[in-house]
Amino acid sequence: MSVNQQAHTGPPYGQPQPGYQGYQQPAYGGQPLPGVPQSQYGAYNGPMPGYQQPVPPQGTSQAPPTSGAPPPASGASLPSSHLAYSQFGHGDVHNGIPASAAPMQRPPASQPFLPGSAPTPVSQTSTFQQYGPPPASVQQLSNHMAGMTIGSTTASAPPPAGLGYGPPTSIPPVSGSFSATGSGLYTPYTASQGPPPTSVSQGLPLAQPPFPGQPISTQRLPTQVPGFAPPPSSTGIGPSSYPPTTGAPRPPTMPGPPLPGQTVAGPPTSQPNHVSSPPPPSAMSGPHPGPPMSGLHGPPPPTHPPQPGYQMQQNGSFGQVRGPQPNYGGAYPGTPNYGSQPGQPPPPKRLDPDSIPSPIQVIEDDRSNRGSEPFATGVRGQVPPLVTTNFLVKDQGNASPRYIRCTSYNIPCTSDMAKQSQVPLAAVIKPLATLPPEETLPYLVDHGESGPVRCNRCKAYMCPFMQFIEGGRRFQCCFCSCVTEVPPHYFQHLDHTGKRVDFYDRPELSLGSYEFLATVDLLKNNKFPSPPAFIFMIDVSYNAVKSGLVRLICEELKSLLDYLPREGNMEESAIRVGFVTYNKVLHFYNVKSSLAQPQMMVVSDVADMFVPLLDGFLVNVNESRTVIASLLDQIPEMFADTRETETVFAPVIQAGLEALKAAECAGKLFIFHTSLPIAEAPGKLKNRDDKKLINTDKEKTLFQPQTNFYSNLAKDCVAQGCCVDLFLFPNQYLDVATLGVVTYQTGGSIYKYAYFQLEIDQDRFLNDLRRDVQKEVGFDAVMRVRTSTGIRATDFFGAFYMSNTTDVEMAGLDCDKTITVEFKHDDKLSEDSGALLQCALLYTSCAGQRRLRIHNLSLNCCTQLADLYRNCETDTLINYLAKYAYRGVLGSPVKTVRDALINQCAQILACYRKNCANPSSAGQLILPECMKLLPVYLNCVLKSDVLQPGLEVTTDDRAYIRQLVTSMDVAETNVFFYPRLLPLTKADVDSDSLPAAIRNSEERLSKGDMYLLENGLNIFVWVGVNVQQGLIQNLFGVSSFSQISNASSTLPVLENPFSKKVRSIVDMLQMQRSRYMKLIIVKQEDKLEMLFKHFLVEDKSLSGGASYVDFLCHMHKEIRQLLS
């Protein structure tokens, strides 16, 4: 499988991606920036409090990525067709600063970097700081990094002598080593997805173009840092001893790496990612020349960061000399002489950001190789396309990757092998995922009173992997091997191959996903359920009324109630509705259809909650339409003059729970809440926010609820099927860590709008509310994951409650929520039989029908570590690691959690190096083809606000993000940790496609262009100071840069092609995400720019996060320590 294969993770981007929303408030909810109009700030959803650091001089400072989103974001979600790389000629900048654009301020490319010559960008202090003292001397460092190359070295071609160890004689230490044309070190991968023929360029004799027919680009060999092992020329797969992964044509073996001085050809095409001229070092995100940063200095060879997904490198090593690959630059330009060569050491060279694995390139390659053909699920253990690739799925017996994605599709046969590799075995399951219109929803099978056929012993449901024997009279379970009689009504003859003759007529025998109608024995109390109810509970305290929120909610509900979810062909929804308002007391409303006016009943004894009316509280919308409309008109007027500022919270949930109990149904509470509940009542909270706890052993208390009252309440809610969705509108600390407990444990969603301002935030709030009310949801759900003998589910992550070790219980489960399951060995597995998973979800549909949804997946098993590393999916691995770390902060200091993540990834990569790569110098960094992006994505997780908060991130923001990420799917974590960055000025106004994404680094931005950055919670539109006046007029309707207002959260609707194109891009991105993203306009050199830079995740962050280049060097050091 090819690199590209890897990361496929999830629904193609064209589908709405669940979950991203929450960030919307300005700053995740932070405070307004001083001096800026409040509204605009906030990336994550709330005005950002103090991003006010002085703006670093343009071009140099790299901002901290805030949330560090996994790379795919950058190009992530476009359907493949969208990336118009073709629009640019090769020389154009694909991913980077357009050549014509105003030059960034950095030294001209060709200038050699002298140590110390470039000023270190302001925001970048020694980069690796957090990992230990700087090397004592440059020389040491250089020795340490001595040959960090990423690549797959091929065994067959030993590094040319002078290359790895002495300065390549003929290559001057240029700072950006390739010529524009071919500059990436990455050669494109072949379509068949074998490991990228990167190695092609590896040892090609000069004259032979790497791909037939391609011109040889004259790229310079990555200049080897003397002493550095030559960076492998292409991504590093060299002819290697491993057979190429599936089907990839094997790169021609080459005589040997090009000698110093030879140029290596590399196809120019695939490089959308780089700047066409060698990027000048100074602005790079890499280590800055200058005082040795810790860890950085030697340039790590162009390391390919561990690429996430690389299939095994051919040999894993990033090879002997690789030619520059597109997008990966050559050796670090100007790296210091890393070796002990006699003579004076050349000036320290920097690791060239173009020479290390690029998320954009990997995403692009996967799109071009795997986006055109449907993904048929008939073969066991197939790695799906990446989540950033738009593809269609044909269910032929295994569940679609939209429902289940795994960290590896080929799992070790023994627990010893699993422990040795340290690769977690996990599945990210999204049982009710939304499918694109071209794909068929799971069929509903009704077996009548007898119910679905199941194994007698383990109770697994009938599926395509069950084996029929004795002429079809019995079947052997594929999970536990028990033999069960086929019930007479289910009997069918077998054909000559042993298949039942009705195989294609029964979804449960031929498809990976399907549904059964549940029978009486699967019902609660053996009673068929009533249709669910929705209860709207509105805070009417002073803040909510004064901000206009109460009136806004009431106006919206009048029309929204006509769009409640319903079963396919039903004329109206079966869901009943009820209304409560509250401040320090609760007000219940009787809206029975026979009344002329609604009646209000007040419950002031909040310590002993009860529902004062049964008849008339929960009603059918159509029957009580006029009474409901009258109530919604009256509520804003009734409380217009309120002076009550205090609120209660727990009694509100108790009231909703009691109402559902009385009606004997499941349902959902929509609670709109504004402040910390300090009024005397059960669940009363105190303000315990304390920034001084950050980076201490007590920091974990900030993520823990301050009382266990809410956990007990959540347990009661789950038992009744009462799911809680929470819309928060805080102007100060609200204790999301505590208020969110019930929402989290009942399978609900939290939305947060800090410093809510009607004109700025109403669109976002109303869009979120509409989608939340209308989306598909299953109530009173229980999920169990069964596995074949040899492995079992041992750990679960997500928004749910567990009362035992096997059943995941959720009062509500919507189409955006995922449950992540980790598996461990309890016996040996066999390569022949593979491993199987069956996820069974029992739930009540919105019409009150009890159903079972089944998803099956078969995986391969291996006895060779190389097969494991060839079939991993980095995006899913990062999704699991982020959730594991985010749960870890509840019980351990954040530093311990960060160190554990770094250590686990170093062990994964060290095991690969030791057991799967051909022997090569210790100085080379060798990454598995499918995991070459692991370092860049992992660094994004480490720099995220939960694990490394900047000063401006509030405690509530961190708790909010922590809960949000825990139930995100793979596509969402991908763009959240590595945001998508699109050059708007490069958009083709005549096509429907998105402009090609670029890498998340400040050095890729040009002052003459505009860019759009999205991470699933926010959309930033960044405007450079030198953008042409015509473009500013077309997009913002003002005549100059200084007149652009960043107080607006929408783009004006103007009748010109550029405005239409940009607005259509924004709309397309909003459609792909499960939350409505907040739009923030950022002018270059404006205060808000610090917030924007927080998302340029390849750069060093203000909160101390390492740049990608530095982190790669750090990982290399960790791997070498483990190996030695």
mmCIF file with all atom_site columns, C-alpha atoms in Angstrom, residues 99 159 169 173 326 488 538 733-734 766 787 1069 1084:
data_model
loop_
_atom_site.group_PDB
_atom_site.id
_atom_site.type_symbol
_atom_site.label_atom_id
_atom_site.label_alt_id
_atom_site.label_comp_id
_atom_site.label_asym_id
_atom_site.label_entity_id
_atom_site.label_seq_id
_atom_site.pdbx_PDB_ins_code
_atom_site.Cartn_x
_atom_site.Cartn_y
_atom_site.Cartn_z
_atom_site.occupancy
_atom_site.B_iso_or_equiv
_atom_site.pdbx_formal_charge
_atom_site.auth_seq_id
_atom_site.auth_comp_id
_atom_site.auth_asym_id
_atom_site.auth_atom_id
_atom_site.pdbx_PDB_model_num
ATOM 1  C CA . ALA A 1 99   ? 7.193   33.374  -6.568 1.00 0.00 ? 99   ALA A CA 1
ATOM 2  C CA . PRO A 1 159  ? 26.207  5.222   0.886  1.00 0.00 ? 159  PRO A CA 1
ATOM 3  C CA . THR A 1 169  ? 32.996  17.456  -1.859 1.00 0.00 ? 169  THR A CA 1
ATOM 4  C CA . PRO A 1 173  ? 26.459  24.049  1.298  1.00 0.00 ? 173  PRO A CA 1
ATOM 5  C CA . PRO A 1 326  ? 9.254   17.378  -4.221 1.00 0.00 ? 326  PRO A CA 1
ATOM 6  C CA . PRO A 1 488  ? -35.572 -24.205 10.457 1.00 0.00 ? 488  PRO A CA 1
ATOM 7  C CA . ILE A 1 538  ? -33.830 28.232  28.785 1.00 0.00 ? 538  ILE A CA 1
ATOM 8  C CA . TYR A 1 733  ? -15.332 31.180  34.250 1.00 0.00 ? 733  TYR A CA 1
ATOM 9  C CA . LEU A 1 734  ? -18.163 28.667  34.138 1.00 0.00 ? 734  LEU A CA 1
ATOM 10 C CA . LEU A 1 766  ? -28.399 29.264  15.153 1.00 0.00 ? 766  LEU A CA 1
ATOM 11 C CA . THR A 1 787  ? -13.757 -9.943  18.728 1.00 0.00 ? 787  THR A CA 1
ATOM 12 C CA . LEU A 1 1069 ? -15.958 24.022  4.309  1.00 0.00 ? 1069 LEU A CA 1
ATOM 13 C CA . GLN A 1 1084 ? -1.251  41.095  8.788  1.00 0.00 ? 1084 GLN A CA 1
#
